[in-house]
């Protein structure tokens, strides 16, 4: 009865905390809903602690474990490497995996620095010439409402874009006494809110507009400079929030804010785009809705429409339930994995590419440069 | 690596369309998120058409198929029977399965008539004495926001209840030209909007209030009396909408409306409850939110709070993602299956029981009686 | 500089509490915004207590006072009588004023019984033949969003109507200890929530649909049967809430609820109408918004539009501020008075007429009959 | 019957377009609702065109007209001068009026440049020593919801503030073909969106936080550089939008955006403030609502509360209607005038003072400096 066949691909996933749980779910279920050309086999789970990795493998349905990522890359039964580790490890693992001919799905942000991202993008470009695929896991591109937003903009429904505004508001660090984590150490996380959630809104706005940021002016702040840690306190070495304004190549102006201190906002990743013909608005806390104002409507009946993005003709939605039955957070990963398997099966390039990930990294780098130089305007350097 | 062990239970599911797809997902994934005392094995899928059933089994991950439900019940490797067929078949299958010592999960509404529901409830009560469990699949009880609503009311946060109002608004029949389906035939579906979605709001209001309706006055209407069918048209023999008012045993008054003709409302299952100390409001189109007005707040800062029901201390939520990461429709089934497996493992009664399903059926029956008698008040008869 | 001229009309207002304050504001300001054919002069204010009436006259800008309403009707300098007293006095005053050739604006509900309303409607019809105008003050018809709703329905934008649902939710009696008022005495108020706020939703739904209710089934309840009063407690002799379902002559079905016990709802007068081509939704707590779902939009971009009803081409709005500058509660009275002065000036009939008020009274009467007879269906008797 | 008495003040208003209409309404009605120590007499209306000014005086209820503002200031029957003219005339008129001992209410922004604002603030400070009052008409301080926001923050309900974000989004210039107006000429308007609506959010955030901005980094853009004008086109010489980020003296970080090109947003003046103990959110398109998240609530029931700001204990509201009866745009001016008359009557300083107006002007100036210098950080210079 198994649907798996000769076209199966062996998947290895490295890392098994939050992202590992949700990626596992996607790999385990994707072919139950999407007609993917390759069926994933959950071949091996990688983690440093053998006992905990075995527990996770049993929990999430992986066939085996490895404690050394190099051993994973060396395995013949592994076709795909899915990197769910902290950012400072991405570059080394991804470059080695690509060199070994493995398709690579890498969590975001692509890297902790522009230099690393450049190395990875170059490795991905080289691998692509050998038919090896790579993708950076900006899963919010797979929210149906945001995929619909991109489609409407690409179809010209907004006309020429003038304004982009995006915030990503969380509050899980609002309590000054919440403990230290790796996400607050520069050497592991690269940056704080900027790289973790700011990266999402930079990518999402570039995705829905089909355009790129060319320059920014920003500031960052660290509100809580020490946090409880085993044996006392530990210094926080990343930003707690980042605010920046910028310009897109089209001439649209933009504003961005990323913070984990917006008390009461749990996951408010919000976008609004205003053009000459229409406007779009989105809030991830209501992720099944897209608000669209059609400027072609007469003023008597013009207004933002609450589109419940659960219709069969909406992106990704046809694979799931009838209209009005909401999707959740983890569906975005299932969509992501479906798209990646489709790229592998068809040979078409996967998107977002490592070059797209680099583009985001360059924006984050420009924000950091600007913030370090009194908010002075900082151009986003062209990608390699 | 498999997590399955000697404590696995063999599951058989009968029916494989919409409900079959979502139940399969729940059985396949429940133990990946919840620490259930029994791990489900997807043993056999039942369906009348062998080819289509085999396709569904491959798609959804079932080990084998049967085309006769009696063969399923006869199998030794089946511990649980999950009934996802149209309502007119529930009674016969459930009674036989229970008699054979199988635990039974049955889709809602429990039956197409009060008489059938009474038979089923009696069979369930008898089986329970043998340690055989049964549950009716009112999955909306497992929406975290509604489970939280019940908890707040049980904790006295609303005081004495005065008002309950509930609507279930869909629009998939709004187009008069949409084709005939089994859901519009009385002999298969029992009733129309009343039994399909009205049943949900009757159960949900009884669940969150912890109370029962004692009498109702209602009307029903069929807007489109013929629909396109192979070879011409076919008569619609069920209601298109049902409206009724009623009283709870506590003295609270209530209003209900179920329709599939509310253009633009995709799945607006809405509840509001007002008590002497507070109020609650819910809309399934925003299923991760519960609105709570605490009457103990001073008037200066009193108002309905939008609670994003994704905190770790909210019902069911701890098994999933961090705060602010939304759940979707299918999670309610995973929660349902987790609760059923827990009941089986612990020996505690499962809820909602067939007696609860009968109680809903009696309300639906009273609505039909009232509608047939010029909306005259109709008492809800006590359950057996 | 005065804009007043030979075409001024002398206005007398009887009653000076809540309604008196807001009517005064309308009479005082209407000609500052609307090009009305008659300019009101605030000639005389009527009230039983001379001292309090004089204070109110000074506060609200009336030229003189009278303590006997018969003296007001006898005055030659009074052209218009505006009745803002409790319901049990409406009939006598209005009939006398009309007989004296005064134009009459009467607060809602028109009367406390169908019989009184019939008398008044007959008097109004007779007076109309003499060129004397009358209007019942259902001010919610002058909310721009509801006037727009009526226009869209009249234009066919909703197609054939199938569903009407309306609630009017307040909470000012939610506290069982809040004191007795005249509004809770049957002999003065006629009924409770039913006549006070239920009347508004009956009129508003008949207004926006351009249709009439033909039958209803209802129930009423009194939650708090005694309230604090000077020297002890006093019995509440009216309903605290009324719930009913009904049918419009077009075949649309409807549900209604009026209560002052919905904790947290301050003035939630809500309407929704679903037709074959579209739907409309409104909430008086957001009175500048109308939500419209256009069923002619393709499913990809269909959804309820939030129309901010402040555009120049929206009803009444052109007289006020630029788009996006909200109107409030009292504007509805200014619009009402503008329309009444226009009727007087042009000789066109004012709307809503006393016949419209009677039609509402008949519906309220049918609800009371049904509630008294076990919710049995009660036809709305044809108007005289 | 007149409430006017020896304590009346003669008011002169200069300018009679949009602001003139709404100020007239406030002067005409303020004493009908508020117990002000001085009753305004609408003595004289100033305007350059005699015919149009006379028409406006008749329409709005002014006793006389003048075509030269110097003649107004020379009149003995004028106690208060209300300046509703374009920004480039404010300084000269206000300084002269103050020197003549007239109380001055001046529309915002206070001036078109920091230098002018400094001159005006100095004149106001000097006049204050003579008992002459002045106030700048930032009417949004008189939105009850924003006055409540200030009160909650002052009461410590938000704790230490970390984030302020504010946008003011309109769309009336979105159409490139809409014609030229004085608001798009630098010599009259000073700046575009920045001074017109950006000034409002700068003042409102400084008002609700009780704090001041100390530095900013910004950019401006002009999307449509020429617009239709009599005889052809005319160059637009002001900004179409302004975006900036900044810091408050408390350490809170902030972002701002002002535009008239946000298609579909009619008057979306939005504020959000996040502190260590709570958050507040406001949108002028729903001006009767304030959203408050109380961080002291347990996570189970924490969320943003929709406070309908119409309770008797909310600022300004007690003078109007019962709970749930909304106020509109013009009420903010009535509140403003009530506060100004109270200051005149009691001798207490009026707020916002010209010094407050200067503080806003300095922020606008810093934004312009930053935008002209590649978004470089620009300190807000201390007030005189």
Coordinates of N, CA, C and O in Angstrom, one line a residue, chain B residues 164-249:
Chain B
X164 N -27.1 33.1 25.3 CA -26.2 32.4 24.4 C -26.7 32.7 23.0 O -28.0 32.6 22.7
X165 N -25.8 33.0 22.1 CA -26.2 33.2 20.7 C -25.2 32.5 19.8 O -24.0 32.7 20.0
X166 N -25.7 31.8 18.8 CA -24.8 31.1 18.0 C -25.3 31.0 16.5 O -26.5 30.9 16.3
X167 N -24.4 31.2 15.6 CA -24.8 31.0 14.2 C -23.7 30.2 13.6 O -22.6 30.2 14.0
X168 N -24.1 29.5 12.5 CA -23.1 28.8 11.7 C -23.5 29.2 10.3 O -24.5 28.7 9.7
X169 N -22.6 30.0 9.7 CA -22.9 30.6 8.4 C -21.9 30.1 7.4 O -20.7 30.3 7.5
X170 N -22.4 29.5 6.3 CA -21.6 29.1 5.2 C -22.3 29.6 3.9 O -23.4 30.1 4.0
X171 N -21.6 29.5 2.8 CA -22.2 30.0 1.5 C -22.1 29.0 0.3 O -22.4 29.4 -0.8
X172 N -21.7 27.8 0.6 CA -21.4 26.9 -0.6 C -22.6 26.5 -1.4 O -22.5 25.9 -2.4
X173 N -23.8 26.7 -0.9 CA -25.0 26.4 -1.7 C -25.7 27.7 -2.2 O -26.7 27.7 -2.8
X174 N -25.0 28.8 -2.0 CA -25.6 30.1 -2.4 C -25.9 30.2 -3.8 O -26.9 30.8 -4.3
X175 N -25.1 29.6 -4.6 CA -25.3 29.5 -6.1 C -26.4 28.5 -6.4 O -26.2 27.3 -6.1
X176 N -27.5 28.9 -6.9 CA -28.7 28.0 -7.2 C -28.3 26.9 -8.2 O -29.0 25.9 -8.3
X177 N -27.2 27.1 -8.9 CA -26.8 26.2 -9.9 C -25.8 25.2 -9.5 O -25.4 24.3 -10.2
X178 N -25.4 25.3 -8.2 CA -24.4 24.3 -7.8 C -25.1 22.9 -7.7 O -26.3 22.9 -7.3
X179 N -24.4 21.8 -8.0 CA -25.1 20.6 -8.2 C -25.6 19.9 -6.9 O -25.1 20.1 -5.8
X180 N -26.5 18.9 -7.1 CA -27.0 18.1 -6.1 C -25.9 17.3 -5.5 O -24.9 16.9 -6.1
X181 N -26.0 17.0 -4.1 CA -25.1 16.1 -3.4 C -25.9 15.3 -2.5 O -27.1 15.6 -2.1
X182 N -25.3 14.2 -1.9 CA -26.0 13.4 -0.9 C -26.4 14.2 0.3 O -27.3 13.8 1.0
X183 N -25.7 15.3 0.5 CA -26.0 16.1 1.7 C -27.4 16.8 1.6 O -27.9 17.3 2.5
X184 N -28.0 16.7 0.4 CA -29.3 17.4 0.2 C -30.4 16.4 0.0 O -31.5 16.7 -0.3
X185 N -30.1 15.1 0.3 CA -31.1 14.0 0.3 C -31.4 13.6 1.7 O -30.5 13.2 2.5
X186 N -32.7 13.7 2.0 CA -33.1 13.4 3.4 C -32.8 12.0 3.8 O -32.4 11.7 5.0
X187 N -32.9 11.0 2.9 CA -32.7 9.6 3.3 C -31.2 9.4 3.7 O -31.0 8.4 4.4
X188 N -30.3 10.1 3.1 CA -28.9 9.9 3.5 C -28.4 10.9 4.6 O -27.7 10.5 5.5
X189 N -28.8 12.1 4.4 CA -28.3 13.2 5.4 C -29.2 13.4 6.6 O -28.7 14.0 7.5
X190 N -30.4 12.9 6.5 CA -31.3 13.2 7.6 C -31.9 14.5 7.6 O -33.1 14.7 7.6
X191 N -31.1 15.5 7.6 CA -31.5 16.9 7.5 C -30.4 17.7 6.7 O -29.4 17.1 6.3
X192 N -30.7 19.0 6.5 CA -29.7 19.8 5.8 C -28.8 20.6 6.6 O -27.9 20.0 7.3
X193 N -28.9 21.9 6.6 CA -28.1 22.7 7.5 C -28.2 22.4 8.9 O -27.3 22.4 9.7
X194 N -29.5 22.0 9.3 CA -29.7 21.7 10.7 C -28.8 20.6 11.3 O -28.2 20.8 12.3
X195 N -28.8 19.5 10.6 CA -28.0 18.4 11.1 C -26.5 18.5 10.8 O -25.7 18.0 11.6
X196 N -26.2 19.1 9.7 CA -24.8 19.2 9.3 C -24.0 20.3 10.2 O -23.0 19.9 10.8
X197 N -24.5 21.5 10.2 CA -23.8 22.5 10.9 C -24.6 23.0 12.1 O -24.0 23.4 13.1
X198 N -25.9 22.9 12.1 CA -26.7 23.3 13.3 C -26.3 22.4 14.5 O -26.2 22.8 15.6
X199 N -26.0 21.1 14.2 CA -25.6 20.2 15.2 C -24.3 20.7 15.9 O -24.2 20.5 17.1
X200 N -23.4 21.2 15.1 CA -22.2 21.7 15.7 C -22.4 22.8 16.8 O -21.8 22.9 17.8
X201 N -23.3 23.8 16.4 CA -23.5 24.9 17.4 C -24.4 24.5 18.5 O -24.2 25.0 19.6
X202 N -25.2 23.5 18.4 CA -26.0 23.0 19.5 C -25.0 22.3 20.5 O -25.0 22.6 21.7
X203 N -24.1 21.4 19.9 CA -23.2 20.8 20.8 C -22.2 21.8 21.4 O -21.9 21.7 22.6
X204 N -21.7 22.7 20.6 CA -20.7 23.6 21.1 C -21.2 24.5 22.2 O -20.6 24.7 23.2
X205 N -22.5 24.9 22.1 CA -23.0 25.8 23.2 C -23.3 24.9 24.4 O -23.1 25.4 25.5
X206 N -23.8 23.7 24.2 CA -24.0 22.8 25.4 C -22.6 22.5 26.1 O -22.5 22.4 27.3
X207 N -21.6 22.4 25.3 CA -20.3 22.1 25.8 C -19.7 23.3 26.5 O -19.2 23.1 27.7
X208 N -19.7 24.4 26.0 CA -19.0 25.6 26.6 C -19.8 26.0 27.9 O -19.2 26.4 28.9
X209 N -21.1 25.9 27.8 CA -21.9 26.3 29.0 C -22.0 25.2 30.1 O -22.3 25.5 31.2
X210 N -21.7 24.0 29.7 CA -21.9 22.9 30.6 C -23.4 22.7 31.0 O -23.7 22.2 32.0
X211 N -24.2 23.0 30.0 CA -25.7 23.0 30.3 C -26.4 22.4 29.1 O -25.8 22.1 28.1
X212 N -27.7 22.2 29.2 CA -28.5 21.6 28.1 C -29.7 22.5 27.8 O -30.2 23.2 28.6
X213 N -30.0 22.5 26.5 CA -31.2 23.1 26.0 C -32.4 22.3 26.5 O -32.5 21.1 26.4
X214 N -33.5 23.0 26.9 CA -34.7 22.3 27.4 C -35.9 22.5 26.5 O -36.8 21.8 26.6
X215 N -35.8 23.5 25.6 CA -36.9 23.7 24.7 C -36.6 24.7 23.6 O -35.6 25.5 23.8
X216 N -37.3 24.6 22.5 CA -36.9 25.4 21.3 C -38.2 25.8 20.6 O -39.2 25.1 20.7
X217 N -38.1 26.9 19.8 CA -39.1 27.2 18.8 C -38.3 27.5 17.5 O -37.3 28.3 17.6
X218 N -38.7 26.9 16.4 CA -37.8 27.1 15.2 C -38.6 27.2 13.9 O -39.8 26.9 13.8
X219 N -37.9 27.5 12.9 CA -38.4 27.4 11.5 C -37.3 27.0 10.6 O -36.1 27.2 10.9
X220 N -37.6 26.3 9.5 CA -36.7 25.9 8.5 C -37.2 26.4 7.1 O -38.3 26.7 7.0
X221 N -36.2 26.5 6.2 CA -36.6 26.9 4.8 C -35.7 26.2 3.8 O -34.6 25.9 4.1
X222 N -36.3 25.9 2.7 CA -35.5 25.4 1.6 C -35.6 26.4 0.4 O -36.7 26.6 -0.2
X223 N -34.5 27.1 0.2 CA -34.5 28.2 -0.8 C -34.5 27.7 -2.3 O -35.1 28.2 -3.1
X224 N -33.7 26.7 -2.5 CA -33.5 26.1 -3.8 C -34.1 24.7 -3.8 O -33.5 23.8 -3.2
X225 N -35.2 24.5 -4.4 CA -35.9 23.2 -4.3 C -35.5 22.1 -5.3 O -35.9 20.9 -5.1
X226 N -34.8 22.5 -6.3 CA -34.3 21.5 -7.3 C -32.9 21.9 -7.6 O -32.6 23.1 -7.8
X227 N -32.0 21.0 -7.9 CA -30.6 21.3 -8.3 C -30.2 20.4 -9.4 O -30.8 19.3 -9.6
X228 N -29.2 20.9 -10.2 CA -28.7 20.1 -11.3 C -28.2 18.7 -10.8 O -27.6 18.6 -9.8
X229 N -28.6 17.7 -11.6 CA -28.2 16.3 -11.2 C -28.0 15.6 -12.6 O -28.5 16.1 -13.6
X230 N -27.2 14.5 -12.6 CA -27.0 13.8 -13.8 C -28.4 13.5 -14.5 O -29.3 13.0 -13.9
X231 N -28.5 14.0 -15.7 CA -29.7 13.7 -16.5 C -30.8 14.7 -16.2 O -32.0 14.4 -16.6
X232 N -30.5 15.8 -15.6 CA -31.6 16.8 -15.4 C -31.5 17.5 -14.0 O -30.5 18.1 -13.7
X233 N -32.6 17.4 -13.2 CA -32.5 18.0 -11.9 C -33.0 17.0 -10.9 O -33.6 16.0 -11.3
X234 N -32.7 17.3 -9.6 CA -33.2 16.4 -8.6 C -33.7 17.3 -7.5 O -33.3 18.4 -7.2
X235 N -34.8 16.8 -6.8 CA -35.4 17.5 -5.8 C -34.5 17.5 -4.5 O -34.0 16.5 -4.1
X236 N -34.4 18.7 -3.9 CA -33.7 18.9 -2.6 C -34.8 18.5 -1.5 O -35.9 19.1 -1.5
X237 N -34.4 17.6 -0.7 CA -35.4 17.1 0.3 C -35.1 17.5 1.8 O -35.6 16.9 2.7
X238 N -34.1 18.4 1.9 CA -33.7 18.8 3.3 C -33.8 20.3 3.3 O -34.0 21.0 2.4
X239 N -33.7 20.8 4.6 CA -33.7 22.2 4.8 C -32.4 22.9 4.3 O -31.3 22.3 4.4
X240 N -32.5 24.1 3.9 CA -31.4 24.9 3.5 C -30.9 25.8 4.7 O -29.7 26.2 4.7
X241 N -31.8 26.0 5.6 CA -31.4 26.8 6.8 C -32.4 26.5 7.9 O -33.5 26.0 7.7
X242 N -31.9 26.7 9.1 CA -32.7 26.5 10.3 C -32.4 27.6 11.2 O -31.3 27.9 11.5
X243 N -33.5 28.2 11.8 CA -33.4 29.3 12.8 C -34.2 28.9 14.0 O -35.3 28.4 13.8
X244 N -33.6 29.0 15.2 CA -34.4 28.7 16.3 C -34.0 29.4 17.6 O -32.8 29.9 17.6
X245 N -34.9 29.6 18.4 CA -34.7 30.2 19.7 C -34.9 29.2 20.8 O -35.6 28.2 20.5
X246 N -34.3 29.3 22.0 CA -34.5 28.3 23.0 C -34.1 28.7 24.4 O -33.8 29.9 24.6
X247 N -34.3 27.8 25.3 CA -33.9 28.1 26.7 C -33.0 26.9 27.2 O -33.3 25.8 26.9
X248 N -32.0 27.3 28.0 CA -31.2 26.4 28.7 C -31.8 26.1 30.1 O -32.6 26.9 30.6
X249 N -31.4 25.0 30.7 CA -31.9 24.6 32.0 C -31.6 25.7 33.0 O -32.3 25.8 34.0

